[in-house]
Tab-separated table of C-alpha atoms in Angstrom:
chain	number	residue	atom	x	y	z
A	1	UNK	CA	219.442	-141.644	66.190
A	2	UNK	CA	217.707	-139.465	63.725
A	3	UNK	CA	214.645	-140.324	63.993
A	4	UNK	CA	214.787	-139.633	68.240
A	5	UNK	CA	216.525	-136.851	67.993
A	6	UNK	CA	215.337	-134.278	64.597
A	7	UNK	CA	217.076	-131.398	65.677
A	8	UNK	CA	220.740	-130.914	63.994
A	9	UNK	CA	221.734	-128.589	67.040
A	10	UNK	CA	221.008	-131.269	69.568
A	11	UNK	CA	221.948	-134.181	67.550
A	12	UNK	CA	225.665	-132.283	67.551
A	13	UNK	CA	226.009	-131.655	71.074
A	14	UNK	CA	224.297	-135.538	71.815
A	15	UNK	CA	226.942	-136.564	69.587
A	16	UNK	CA	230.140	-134.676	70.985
A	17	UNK	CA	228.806	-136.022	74.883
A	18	UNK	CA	228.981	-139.637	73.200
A	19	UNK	CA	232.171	-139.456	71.451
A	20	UNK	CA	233.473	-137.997	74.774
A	21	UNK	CA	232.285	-140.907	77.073
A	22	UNK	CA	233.010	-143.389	74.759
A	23	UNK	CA	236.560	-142.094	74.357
A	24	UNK	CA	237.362	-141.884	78.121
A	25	UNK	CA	235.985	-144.930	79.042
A	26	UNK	CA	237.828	-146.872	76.167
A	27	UNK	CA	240.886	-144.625	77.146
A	28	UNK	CA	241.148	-145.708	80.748
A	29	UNK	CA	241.107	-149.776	80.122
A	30	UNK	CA	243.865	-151.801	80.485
A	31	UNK	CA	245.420	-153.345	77.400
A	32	UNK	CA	245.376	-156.962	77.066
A	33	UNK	CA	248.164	-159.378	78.234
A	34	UNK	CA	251.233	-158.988	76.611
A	35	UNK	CA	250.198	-155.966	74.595
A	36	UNK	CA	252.969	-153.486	75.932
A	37	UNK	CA	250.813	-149.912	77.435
A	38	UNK	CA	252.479	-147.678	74.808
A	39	UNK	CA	249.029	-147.639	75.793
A	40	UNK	CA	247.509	-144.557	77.002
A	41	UNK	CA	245.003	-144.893	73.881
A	42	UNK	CA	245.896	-148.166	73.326
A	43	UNK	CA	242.239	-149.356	73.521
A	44	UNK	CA	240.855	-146.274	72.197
A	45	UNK	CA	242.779	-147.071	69.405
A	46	UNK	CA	241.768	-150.589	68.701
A	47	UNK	CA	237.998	-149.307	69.607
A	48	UNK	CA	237.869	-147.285	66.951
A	49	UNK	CA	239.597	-149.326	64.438
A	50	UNK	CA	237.555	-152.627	65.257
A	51	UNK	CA	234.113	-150.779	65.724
A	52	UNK	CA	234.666	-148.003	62.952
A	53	UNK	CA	233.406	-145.508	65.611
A	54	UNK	CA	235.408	-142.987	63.935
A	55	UNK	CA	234.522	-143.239	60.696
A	56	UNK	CA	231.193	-143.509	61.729
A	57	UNK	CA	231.767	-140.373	64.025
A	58	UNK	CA	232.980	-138.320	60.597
A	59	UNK	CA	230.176	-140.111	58.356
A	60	UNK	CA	227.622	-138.580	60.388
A	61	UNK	CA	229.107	-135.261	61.473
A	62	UNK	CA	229.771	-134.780	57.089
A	63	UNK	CA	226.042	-135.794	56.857
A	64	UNK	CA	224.827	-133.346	59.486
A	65	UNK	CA	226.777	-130.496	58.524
A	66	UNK	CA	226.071	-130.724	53.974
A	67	UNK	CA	222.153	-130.837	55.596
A	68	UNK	CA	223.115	-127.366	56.964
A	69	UNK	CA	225.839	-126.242	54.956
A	70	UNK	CA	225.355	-124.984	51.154
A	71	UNK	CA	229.022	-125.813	50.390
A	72	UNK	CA	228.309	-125.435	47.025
A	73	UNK	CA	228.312	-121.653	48.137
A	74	UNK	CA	231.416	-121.187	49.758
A	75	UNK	CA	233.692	-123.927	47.982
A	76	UNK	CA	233.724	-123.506	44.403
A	77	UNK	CA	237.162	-125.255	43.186
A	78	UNK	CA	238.078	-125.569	39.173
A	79	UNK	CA	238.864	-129.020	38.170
A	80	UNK	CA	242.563	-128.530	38.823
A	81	UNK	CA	241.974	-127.538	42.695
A	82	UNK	CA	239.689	-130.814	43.120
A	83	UNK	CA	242.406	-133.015	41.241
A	84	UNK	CA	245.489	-132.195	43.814
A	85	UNK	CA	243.136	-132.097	46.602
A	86	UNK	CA	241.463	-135.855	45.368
A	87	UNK	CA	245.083	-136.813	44.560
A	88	UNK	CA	246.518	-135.803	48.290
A	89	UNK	CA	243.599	-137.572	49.872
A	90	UNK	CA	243.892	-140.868	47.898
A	91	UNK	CA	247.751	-141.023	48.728
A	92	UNK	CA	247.325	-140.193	52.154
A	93	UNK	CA	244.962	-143.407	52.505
A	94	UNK	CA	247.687	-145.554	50.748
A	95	UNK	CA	251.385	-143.759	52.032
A	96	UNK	CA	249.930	-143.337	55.579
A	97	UNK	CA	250.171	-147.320	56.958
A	98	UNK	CA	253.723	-147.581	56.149
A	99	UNK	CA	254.365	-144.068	57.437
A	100	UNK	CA	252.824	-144.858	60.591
A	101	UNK	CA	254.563	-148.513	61.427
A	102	UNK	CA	256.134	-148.469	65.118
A	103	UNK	CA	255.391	-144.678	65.040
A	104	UNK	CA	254.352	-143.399	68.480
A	105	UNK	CA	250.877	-141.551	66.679
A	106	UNK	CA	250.169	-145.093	65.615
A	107	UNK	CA	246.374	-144.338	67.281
A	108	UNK	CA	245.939	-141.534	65.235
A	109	UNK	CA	245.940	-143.547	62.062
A	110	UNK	CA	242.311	-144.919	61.606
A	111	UNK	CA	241.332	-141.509	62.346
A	112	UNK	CA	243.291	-139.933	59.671
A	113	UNK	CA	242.538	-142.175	57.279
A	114	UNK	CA	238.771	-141.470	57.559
A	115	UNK	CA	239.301	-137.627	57.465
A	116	UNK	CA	240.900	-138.632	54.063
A	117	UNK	CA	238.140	-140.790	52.901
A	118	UNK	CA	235.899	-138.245	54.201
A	119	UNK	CA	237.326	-135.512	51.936
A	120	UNK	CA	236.698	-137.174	48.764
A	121	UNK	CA	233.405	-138.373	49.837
A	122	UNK	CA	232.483	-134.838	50.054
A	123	UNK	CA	233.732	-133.728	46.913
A	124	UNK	CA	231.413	-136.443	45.039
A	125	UNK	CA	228.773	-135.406	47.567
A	126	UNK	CA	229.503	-131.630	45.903
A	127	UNK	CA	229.076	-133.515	42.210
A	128	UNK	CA	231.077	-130.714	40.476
A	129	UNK	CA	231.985	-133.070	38.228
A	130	UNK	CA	235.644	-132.587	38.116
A	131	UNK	CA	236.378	-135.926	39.971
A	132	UNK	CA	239.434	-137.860	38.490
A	133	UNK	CA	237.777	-139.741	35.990
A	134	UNK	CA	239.803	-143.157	35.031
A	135	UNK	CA	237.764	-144.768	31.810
A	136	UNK	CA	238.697	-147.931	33.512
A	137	UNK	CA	238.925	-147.432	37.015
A	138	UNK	CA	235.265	-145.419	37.661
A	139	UNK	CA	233.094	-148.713	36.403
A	140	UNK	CA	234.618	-150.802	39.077
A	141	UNK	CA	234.807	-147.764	41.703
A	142	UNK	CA	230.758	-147.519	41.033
A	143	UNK	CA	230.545	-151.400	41.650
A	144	UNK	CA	232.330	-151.251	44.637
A	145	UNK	CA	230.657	-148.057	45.994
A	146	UNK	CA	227.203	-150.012	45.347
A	147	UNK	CA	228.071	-152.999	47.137
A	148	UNK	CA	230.362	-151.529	49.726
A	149	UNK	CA	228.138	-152.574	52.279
A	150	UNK	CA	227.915	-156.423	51.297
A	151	UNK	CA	231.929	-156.171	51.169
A	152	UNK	CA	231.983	-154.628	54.386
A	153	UNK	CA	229.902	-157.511	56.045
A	154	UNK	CA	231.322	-160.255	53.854
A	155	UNK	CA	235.036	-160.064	53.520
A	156	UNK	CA	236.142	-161.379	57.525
A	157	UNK	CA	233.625	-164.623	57.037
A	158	UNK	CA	235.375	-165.246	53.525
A	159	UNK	CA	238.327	-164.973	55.062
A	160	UNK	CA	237.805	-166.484	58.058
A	161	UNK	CA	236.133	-169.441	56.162
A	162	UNK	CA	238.951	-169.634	54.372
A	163	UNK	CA	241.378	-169.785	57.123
A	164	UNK	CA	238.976	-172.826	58.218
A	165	UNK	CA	239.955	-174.934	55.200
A	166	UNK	CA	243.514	-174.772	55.477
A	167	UNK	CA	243.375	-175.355	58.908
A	168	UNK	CA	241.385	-178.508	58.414
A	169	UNK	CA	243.874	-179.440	55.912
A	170	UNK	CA	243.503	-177.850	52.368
A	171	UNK	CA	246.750	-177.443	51.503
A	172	UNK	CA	246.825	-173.693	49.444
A	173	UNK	CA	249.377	-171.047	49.235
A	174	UNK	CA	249.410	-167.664	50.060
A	175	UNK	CA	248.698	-166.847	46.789
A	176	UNK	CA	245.701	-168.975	45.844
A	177	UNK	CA	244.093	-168.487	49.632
A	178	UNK	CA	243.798	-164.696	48.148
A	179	UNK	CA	242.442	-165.755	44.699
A	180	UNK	CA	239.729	-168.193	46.789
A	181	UNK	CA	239.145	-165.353	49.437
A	182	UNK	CA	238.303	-162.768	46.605
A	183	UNK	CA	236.310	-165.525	44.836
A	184	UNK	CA	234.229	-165.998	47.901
A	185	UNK	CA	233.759	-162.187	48.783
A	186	UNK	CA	232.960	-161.102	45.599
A	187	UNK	CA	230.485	-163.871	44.322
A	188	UNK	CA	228.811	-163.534	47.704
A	189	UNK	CA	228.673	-159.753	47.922
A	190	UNK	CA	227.135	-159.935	44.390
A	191	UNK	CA	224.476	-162.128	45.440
A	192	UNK	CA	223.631	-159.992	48.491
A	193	UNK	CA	223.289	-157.204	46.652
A	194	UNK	CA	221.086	-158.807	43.749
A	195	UNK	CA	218.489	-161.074	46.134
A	196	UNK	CA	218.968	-159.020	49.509
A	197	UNK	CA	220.313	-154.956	49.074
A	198	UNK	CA	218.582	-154.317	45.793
A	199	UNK	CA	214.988	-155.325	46.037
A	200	UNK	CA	215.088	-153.770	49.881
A	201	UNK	CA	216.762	-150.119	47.922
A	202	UNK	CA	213.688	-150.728	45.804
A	203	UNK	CA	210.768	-151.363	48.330
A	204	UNK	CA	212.154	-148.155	50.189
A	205	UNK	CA	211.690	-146.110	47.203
A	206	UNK	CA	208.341	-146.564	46.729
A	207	UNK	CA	205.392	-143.456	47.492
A	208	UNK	CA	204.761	-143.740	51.153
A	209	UNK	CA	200.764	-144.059	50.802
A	210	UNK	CA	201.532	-147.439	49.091
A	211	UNK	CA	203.450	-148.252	51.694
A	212	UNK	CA	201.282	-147.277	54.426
A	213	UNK	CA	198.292	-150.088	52.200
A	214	UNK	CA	200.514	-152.575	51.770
């Protein structure tokens, strides 16, 4: 997408015509048996949630717009200003679920929760440095922002694989089905990133005209 289209003006507009078809075409079909039509966006919905259009939608629209944008310019909070905004964002990722259970804006929630994320991402994008800082917390927030990819590709095979074994018979609460799923994820996200993400991050970064001989 960025490489066929260089422009920012016409990668916005490309991008608001796709969003649009996308959105009435997943608007307009039917919801599956026995799933109830509360459904005008029923499908849109479960598009976006299953296929993380939208937070791919609000990735790239914050990409395209800090290219443009100085924000640094215009939005130049003290540490206390970043603090209740980071703090507002994180709890509206964690209250929101439970606020929106049986709720008729129930399709509005994946969307929501990515404006949320997208907020603090761009106040680390910003790097003014007055991000809540948690002496314990940050280390493993920095290993799971380095390997969020792996996690994101990893986690349904653990846990379907999982799922698989006590099917087949292993006999495992719900308790130790978690422990094994995060056993699986992790150790195998871990080794993704070491033989797979890493040396790849690596190649990338090296000067194009040894590239271009190798």
């Amino acid at each position: 997408f960025f490489i066929a289209v260089p422009k920012t003006e016409k990668r916005l507009k490309i991008l608001l015509i796709v969003s649009l078809l996308i959105a009435l075409v997943a608007r307009f079909l039917p919801a599956p048996e026995g799933i109830s039509a509360a459904g005008d966006g029923w499908m849109w919905t479960r598009f976006a949630s299953h296929n993380r259009f939208d937070a791919l939608l609000v990735g790239v629209l914050l990409y395209l717009l800090s290219s443009e944008i100085n924000f640094k310019e215009y939005f130049k909070p003290s540490r206390i200003e970043v603090n209740i905004i980071s703090i507002i964002a994180m709890l509206g990722i964690f209250i929101l679920p439970g606020i929106f259970v049986d709720s008729q804006v129930d399709r509005f929630n994946h969307l929501i929760f990515e404006l949320c994320s997208g907020v603090l991402l761009l106040l680390s994008v910003l790097n003014t440095g007055h991000l809540l800082d948690f002496k314990f917390i940050t280390p493993i927030l920095n290993w799971i922002g380095s390997r969020s990819y792996g996690l994101y590709l990893i986690h349904i095979p653990a846990e379907m694989f999982v799922y698989e074994l006590t099917a087949r018979g292993l006999i495992l609460s719900n308790s130790q089905s978690l422990i094994l799923w995060m056993i699986l994820t992790l150790s195998a996200t871990e080794l993704c990133y070491r033989l797979i993400e890493k040396p790849l991050i690596n190649y990338s970064r090296r000067p194009l005209p040894v590239l271009l001989n190798s």
